[in-house]
Amino acid sequence: MKRSEEYFDRIFGEFQQVLAAMGRALPSVSQVAVEKQDPFSVLVSTLISLRTKDDVTIKSSLRLLDKAPDAKTMLTLSEEEIATLIFPAGFYKRKAHQILEISRILMDKYNGQVPADAELLMQLPGVGIKTANLTLNLGFAIDAICVDCHVHQISNRMGWIDTKTPEESEKALQKIMPRRFWIPLNELLVTYGQEICTSVSPKCSQCPECGNCPKHGVSRSR
């Protein structure tokens, strides 16, 4: 069922107030995007962020991007140098290889520029739909719904959609959510999922939507 703008205005506002009261900052990729303000930085930092904590992502991304802010400069570094700069990010050796390969492809096919197209982005090594859409969101300000485990789980838990996979969730959310909420959705629900609407034993007593949420799939809460 398509929800009204007023509905999502209320939800987003309530969740933001809860997180602000906890002193939670922007997710790491968003912080890098604000500081660097270019699609290449968003793409690289999103890759680094996978399976990596926020504080590590910020430090690793900035170390690498300060040294190599674009694809051309990145190719002056070796795979080992990139791995050292992004350590201790998760799977740092694999990510170093992917970042170097992506830089080669960008120089060979796109004159060093990141393509503003999800299908082209997903042809790059290590880039899935989440990374592609986040790059479009934060790198190009293009409306796209970035669905990770938090967005998928909370959207289903609250009864907005009824889907089995993040890919299905992306399409379902596009149908029921006004476009102006597409870009901020990921930032908000990722942080809210980390702090309040956790995958195991969510803190429902701290959520302003506790009385309205159907809590689909929740067997135990706090």
Short mmCIF file of C-alpha atoms in Angstrom, two decimals, residues 24 31 66 75 111 115 121 124 135 151 153-154 156-158 164 169 178 203 205 210 221:
data_model
loop_
_atom_site.label_atom_id
_atom_site.label_comp_id
_atom_site.label_asym_id
_atom_site.label_seq_id
_atom_site.Cartn_x
_atom_site.Cartn_y
_atom_site.Cartn_z
CA ARG A 24 24.50 9.64 16.55
CA GLN A 31 30.80 11.84 6.18
CA ASP A 66 44.02 11.94 0.55
CA LEU A 75 46.79 3.81 -10.56
CA ASN A 111 37.94 8.88 -19.11
CA PRO A 115 29.38 6.52 -14.63
CA LEU A 121 28.33 0.67 -11.94
CA LEU A 124 32.62 -2.83 -11.88
CA THR A 135 27.05 6.10 -5.25
CA VAL A 151 16.46 -1.20 5.24
CA GLN A 153 14.41 -5.74 7.72
CA ILE A 154 12.87 -2.55 9.10
CA ASN A 156 9.25 -5.46 6.38
CA ARG A 157 9.07 -5.32 10.17
CA MET A 158 7.00 -2.13 10.03
CA LYS A 164 12.09 -11.90 0.91
CA SER A 169 12.54 -4.69 -1.27
CA PRO A 178 7.49 9.15 -2.37
CA LYS A 203 14.55 -1.91 21.54
CA SER A 205 10.29 0.33 24.17
CA CYS A 210 6.09 0.96 19.06
CA SER A 221 12.04 -7.24 22.09
#
